[in-house]
PDB file of C-alpha atoms in Angstrom:
ATOM      1  CA  MET A   1       0.014   0.011   0.003  1.00 61.00           C
ATOM      2  CA  SER A   2       1.444   3.353  -0.947  1.00 78.00           C
ATOM      3  CA  LEU A   3       1.774   6.290   1.422  1.00 91.00           C
ATOM      4  CA  LEU A   4      -0.889   8.935   1.177  1.00 96.00           C
ATOM      5  CA  ILE A   5       0.039  12.594   1.082  1.00 97.00           C
ATOM      6  CA  GLY A   6      -0.383  14.258   4.448  1.00 96.00           C
ATOM      7  CA  ASP A   7       1.655  16.195   7.023  1.00 96.00           C
ATOM      8  CA  ASN A   8       5.330  15.256   7.256  1.00 96.00           C
ATOM      9  CA  ALA A   9       5.378  13.450   3.897  1.00 97.00           C
ATOM     10  CA  VAL A  10       8.045  14.336   1.396  1.00 97.00           C
ATOM     11  CA  VAL A  11       6.305  14.701  -1.969  1.00 98.00           C
ATOM     12  CA  SER A  12       7.955  14.832  -5.450  1.00 97.00           C
ATOM     13  CA  LEU A  13       5.814  16.080  -8.264  1.00 98.00           C
ATOM     14  CA  HIS A  14       5.788  17.371 -11.794  1.00 98.00           C
ATOM     15  CA  TYR A  15       3.522  20.227 -12.657  1.00 98.00           C
ATOM     16  CA  LYS A  16       2.396  22.617 -15.348  1.00 98.00           C
ATOM     17  CA  LEU A  17       1.161  26.001 -14.148  1.00 98.00           C
ATOM     18  CA  SER A  18      -1.156  28.155 -16.271  1.00 98.00           C
ATOM     19  CA  ASP A  19      -3.363  31.108 -15.795  1.00 96.00           C
ATOM     20  CA  ALA A  20      -7.174  31.057 -16.293  1.00 94.00           C
ATOM     21  CA  GLU A  21      -6.749  31.715 -20.036  1.00 95.00           C
ATOM     22  CA  GLY A  22      -4.449  28.763 -20.430  1.00 95.00           C
ATOM     23  CA  ASN A  23      -1.257  30.767 -20.759  1.00 96.00           C
ATOM     24  CA  GLU A  24       1.601  28.598 -19.491  1.00 97.00           C
ATOM     25  CA  ILE A  25       3.501  30.247 -16.594  1.00 96.00           C
ATOM     26  CA  GLU A  26       5.752  27.409 -15.501  1.00 96.00           C
ATOM     27  CA  ASN A  27       6.420  23.797 -16.308  1.00 96.00           C
ATOM     28  CA  SER A  28       8.657  21.293 -14.550  1.00 95.00           C
ATOM     29  CA  ALA A  29       8.861  18.928 -17.564  1.00 91.00           C
ATOM     30  CA  GLY A  30      12.457  18.122 -18.447  1.00 92.00           C
ATOM     31  CA  ALA A  31      13.655  19.145 -14.963  1.00 95.00           C
ATOM     32  CA  GLU A  32      13.859  17.459 -11.583  1.00 95.00           C
ATOM     33  CA  PRO A  33      10.457  17.062  -9.960  1.00 97.00           C
ATOM     34  CA  LEU A  34       9.527  19.685  -7.369  1.00 96.00           C
ATOM     35  CA  LYS A  35      10.155  18.161  -3.908  1.00 97.00           C
ATOM     36  CA  TYR A  36       8.510  19.587  -0.781  1.00 97.00           C
ATOM     37  CA  LEU A  37       7.586  18.731   2.801  1.00 97.00           C
ATOM     38  CA  HIS A  38       3.841  18.557   3.086  1.00 97.00           C
ATOM     39  CA  GLY A  39       2.368  20.651   5.898  1.00 96.00           C
ATOM     40  CA  ALA A  40       5.387  22.920   6.317  1.00 96.00           C
ATOM     41  CA  GLY A  41       3.936  25.795   4.320  1.00 93.00           C
ATOM     42  CA  ASN A  42       6.262  25.360   1.374  1.00 93.00           C
ATOM     43  CA  LEU A  43       3.436  25.301  -1.259  1.00 95.00           C
ATOM     44  CA  ILE A  44       0.515  27.642  -1.837  1.00 96.00           C
ATOM     45  CA  PRO A  45      -2.375  26.504   0.341  1.00 96.00           C
ATOM     46  CA  GLY A  46      -4.815  25.750  -2.527  1.00 97.00           C
ATOM     47  CA  LEU A  47      -2.387  23.320  -4.158  1.00 97.00           C
ATOM     48  CA  GLU A  48      -1.233  21.713  -0.933  1.00 97.00           C
ATOM     49  CA  ASN A  49      -4.822  21.118   0.229  1.00 97.00           C
ATOM     50  CA  ALA A  50      -5.704  19.516  -3.095  1.00 98.00           C
ATOM     51  CA  LEU A  51      -2.865  17.055  -2.718  1.00 98.00           C
ATOM     52  CA  VAL A  52      -3.999  15.682   0.662  1.00 98.00           C
ATOM     53  CA  GLY A  53      -4.815  11.969   0.430  1.00 97.00           C
ATOM     54  CA  LYS A  54      -3.210  11.485  -3.029  1.00 98.00           C
ATOM     55  CA  SER A  55      -0.463   8.919  -3.615  1.00 97.00           C
ATOM     56  CA  THR A  56       2.377   8.132  -6.041  1.00 97.00           C
ATOM     57  CA  GLY A  57       1.062   8.090  -9.631  1.00 97.00           C
ATOM     58  CA  ALA A  58      -1.896  10.354  -8.960  1.00 97.00           C
ATOM     59  CA  GLU A  59      -2.678  12.955 -11.633  1.00 98.00           C
ATOM     60  CA  LEU A  60      -4.902  15.908 -10.947  1.00 98.00           C
ATOM     61  CA  THR A  61      -5.925  19.300 -12.302  1.00 98.00           C
ATOM     62  CA  VAL A  62      -6.420  21.957  -9.696  1.00 97.00           C
ATOM     63  CA  ALA A  63      -7.792  25.517 -10.081  1.00 98.00           C
ATOM     64  CA  VAL A  64      -6.549  27.714  -7.218  1.00 98.00           C
ATOM     65  CA  PRO A  65      -8.247  31.117  -6.656  1.00 98.00           C
ATOM     66  CA  PRO A  66      -5.974  34.053  -5.702  1.00 97.00           C
ATOM     67  CA  GLU A  67      -7.032  33.907  -2.019  1.00 97.00           C
ATOM     68  CA  ASP A  68      -5.552  30.395  -1.826  1.00 97.00           C
ATOM     69  CA  ALA A  69      -2.483  31.293  -3.799  1.00 97.00           C
ATOM     70  CA  TYR A  70      -0.651  34.644  -3.694  1.00 96.00           C
ATOM     71  CA  GLY A  71      -3.619  36.785  -2.669  1.00 96.00           C
ATOM     72  CA  GLU A  72      -5.378  39.582  -4.408  1.00 97.00           C
ATOM     73  CA  VAL A  73      -3.565  42.635  -5.743  1.00 97.00           C
ATOM     74  CA  VAL A  74      -3.064  45.135  -2.842  1.00 96.00           C
ATOM     75  CA  PRO A  75      -3.355  48.655  -4.317  1.00 96.00           C
ATOM     76  CA  GLN A  76      -1.271  50.093  -1.428  1.00 94.00           C
ATOM     77  CA  LEU A  77       1.689  48.070  -2.645  1.00 94.00           C
ATOM     78  CA  ILE A  78       1.699  50.050  -5.929  1.00 96.00           C
ATOM     79  CA  GLN A  79       3.457  53.357  -5.379  1.00 94.00           C
ATOM     80  CA  GLU A  80       4.909  56.264  -7.328  1.00 96.00           C
ATOM     81  CA  VAL A  81       8.386  57.210  -6.096  1.00 94.00           C
ATOM     82  CA  ASP A  82      11.007  59.749  -7.111  1.00 93.00           C
ATOM     83  CA  ARG A  83      13.582  58.619  -9.690  1.00 92.00           C
ATOM     84  CA  GLU A  84      16.337  59.607  -7.240  1.00 90.00           C
ATOM     85  CA  VAL A  85      15.385  56.601  -5.047  1.00 88.00           C
ATOM     86  CA  PHE A  86      17.256  54.512  -7.633  1.00 87.00           C
ATOM     87  CA  GLN A  87      20.680  56.000  -7.044  1.00 85.00           C
ATOM     88  CA  GLY A  88      23.408  54.489  -9.226  1.00 86.00           C
ATOM     89  CA  VAL A  89      20.949  53.018 -11.715  1.00 88.00           C
ATOM     90  CA  ASP A  90      21.455  54.715 -15.079  1.00 86.00           C
ATOM     91  CA  SER A  91      18.461  53.379 -16.999  1.00 91.00           C
ATOM     92  CA  ILE A  92      15.147  52.389 -15.412  1.00 94.00           C
ATOM     93  CA  GLU A  93      12.542  50.601 -17.593  1.00 94.00           C
ATOM     94  CA  PRO A  94       9.198  48.852 -16.881  1.00 95.00           C
ATOM     95  CA  GLY A  95       9.765  45.206 -15.978  1.00 94.00           C
ATOM     96  CA  MET A  96      12.951  45.778 -14.046  1.00 94.00           C
ATOM     97  CA  ALA A  97      12.949  44.264 -10.581  1.00 94.00           C
ATOM     98  CA  PHE A  98      14.740  45.549  -7.440  1.00 91.00           C
ATOM     99  CA  GLN A  99      15.111  44.647  -3.811  1.00 89.00           C
ATOM    100  CA  ALA A 100      13.725  47.295  -1.574  1.00 83.00           C
ATOM    101  CA  GLN A 101      13.386  47.534   2.204  1.00 81.00           C
ATOM    102  CA  GLY A 102       9.832  46.677   3.218  1.00 76.00           C
ATOM    103  CA  GLN A 103       7.877  48.327   6.034  1.00 75.00           C
ATOM    104  CA  ASP A 104       8.914  45.512   8.348  1.00 80.00           C
ATOM    105  CA  GLY A 105      12.601  46.192   7.560  1.00 81.00           C
ATOM    106  CA  GLY A 106      12.974  42.980   5.510  1.00 83.00           C
ATOM    107  CA  ALA A 107      13.845  42.737   1.832  1.00 87.00           C
ATOM    108  CA  GLN A 108      10.915  43.119  -0.545  1.00 88.00           C
ATOM    109  CA  ARG A 109      10.916  42.579  -4.286  1.00 92.00           C
ATOM    110  CA  VAL A 110       9.478  45.480  -6.300  1.00 94.00           C
ATOM    111  CA  VAL A 111       8.921  45.668 -10.042  1.00 95.00           C
ATOM    112  CA  VAL A 112       8.921  48.897 -12.121  1.00 96.00           C
ATOM    113  CA  THR A 113       5.629  49.192 -13.919  1.00 96.00           C
ATOM    114  CA  ALA A 114       5.922  52.699 -15.376  1.00 96.00           C
ATOM    115  CA  VAL A 115       8.450  55.533 -15.787  1.00 95.00           C
ATOM    116  CA  ASP A 116       7.253  59.060 -16.347  1.00 94.00           C
ATOM    117  CA  GLY A 117      10.022  61.652 -16.238  1.00 92.00           C
ATOM    118  CA  ASP A 118      11.389  61.766 -12.698  1.00 92.00           C
ATOM    119  CA  LYS A 119       8.558  59.565 -11.348  1.00 95.00           C
ATOM    120  CA  VAL A 120       8.764  55.733 -11.214  1.00 95.00           C
ATOM    121  CA  THR A 121       5.769  53.523 -10.412  1.00 96.00           C
ATOM    122  CA  ILE A 122       6.724  50.332  -8.483  1.00 96.00           C
ATOM    123  CA  ASP A 123       4.659  47.321  -7.579  1.00 96.00           C
ATOM    124  CA  ALA A 124       5.507  45.192  -4.524  1.00 94.00           C
ATOM    125  CA  ASN A 125       2.702  42.681  -5.065  1.00 95.00           C
ATOM    126  CA  HIS A 126       3.695  39.110  -5.868  1.00 94.00           C
ATOM    127  CA  PRO A 127       3.820  38.720  -9.679  1.00 93.00           C
ATOM    128  CA  LEU A 128       1.002  36.173  -9.473  1.00 96.00           C
ATOM    129  CA  ALA A 129      -1.181  38.174  -7.071  1.00 96.00           C
ATOM    130  CA  GLY A 130      -4.790  38.383  -8.334  1.00 97.00           C
ATOM    131  CA  VAL A 131      -4.253  35.443 -10.713  1.00 97.00           C
ATOM    132  CA  GLU A 132      -6.305  32.289 -10.652  1.00 97.00           C
ATOM    133  CA  LEU A 133      -3.758  29.478 -11.065  1.00 98.00           C
ATOM    134  CA  HIS A 134      -4.327  26.263 -12.873  1.00 98.00           C
ATOM    135  CA  PHE A 135      -2.067  23.272 -12.071  1.00 98.00           C
ATOM    136  CA  ASP A 136      -1.786  19.978 -13.912  1.00 98.00           C
ATOM    137  CA  VAL A 137       0.061  17.804 -11.405  1.00 98.00           C
ATOM    138  CA  GLN A 138       1.582  14.305 -11.468  1.00 98.00           C
ATOM    139  CA  VAL A 139       2.681  12.881  -8.111  1.00 98.00           C
ATOM    140  CA  VAL A 140       6.031  11.148  -8.732  1.00 97.00           C
ATOM    141  CA  ASP A 141       6.837   9.951  -5.190  1.00 96.00           C
ATOM    142  CA  VAL A 142       5.597  10.155  -1.615  1.00 97.00           C
ATOM    143  CA  ARG A 143       7.705   9.071   1.366  1.00 97.00           C
ATOM    144  CA  PRO A 144       7.858   9.707   5.073  1.00 97.00           C
ATOM    145  CA  ALA A 145      10.021  12.633   6.100  1.00 96.00           C
ATOM    146  CA  THR A 146      13.018  12.015   8.342  1.00 96.00           C
ATOM    147  CA  ASP A 147      13.127  13.667  11.793  1.00 95.00           C
ATOM    148  CA  GLU A 148      15.749  15.995  10.477  1.00 96.00           C
ATOM    149  CA  GLU A 149      13.552  17.075   7.485  1.00 96.00           C
ATOM    150  CA  VAL A 150      10.618  17.758   9.822  1.00 95.00           C
ATOM    151  CA  ASP A 151      12.944  19.812  12.167  1.00 95.00           C
ATOM    152  CA  HIS A 152      14.299  21.833   9.214  1.00 95.00           C
ATOM    153  CA  GLY A 153      10.937  22.270   7.514  1.00 93.00           C
ATOM    154  CA  HIS A 154      12.061  21.002   4.105  1.00 94.00           C
ATOM    155  CA  PRO A 155      13.293  17.801   2.387  1.00 93.00           C
ATOM    156  CA  HIS A 156      16.962  16.966   2.023  1.00 91.00           C
TER     157      HIS A 156
END
């Protein structure tokens, strides 16, 4: 009898990630399977919850709404800042990503969305915030986690 996915199981899986319109965002085909420790918060909740009770060989399609993935877009995380904030950067263009200091003092990724003269619009939302995610998943392996993996919160 094969092990079922639940807390403290190490799961290996292949996946294809698309948006609601079917545009492919990511695909693990041709690469090593994604390996994670179930129940340790290493996957978005909507996908992790859909995998509970599955076993090696399972194939499933899962639609995950934004609230169970990367959340909705938070308008307060989109700001216009002065160009001088980017000291030492000669050319700033939409799509460029930078590390900024978040309100909590930690590092926060921001993406430039617009440049208008000396004003730059940045967005600190996750790139997939507000997006309904569609996963096609194949479970490759499920095994019990070691005590060390459980202590560390990830597989080795």
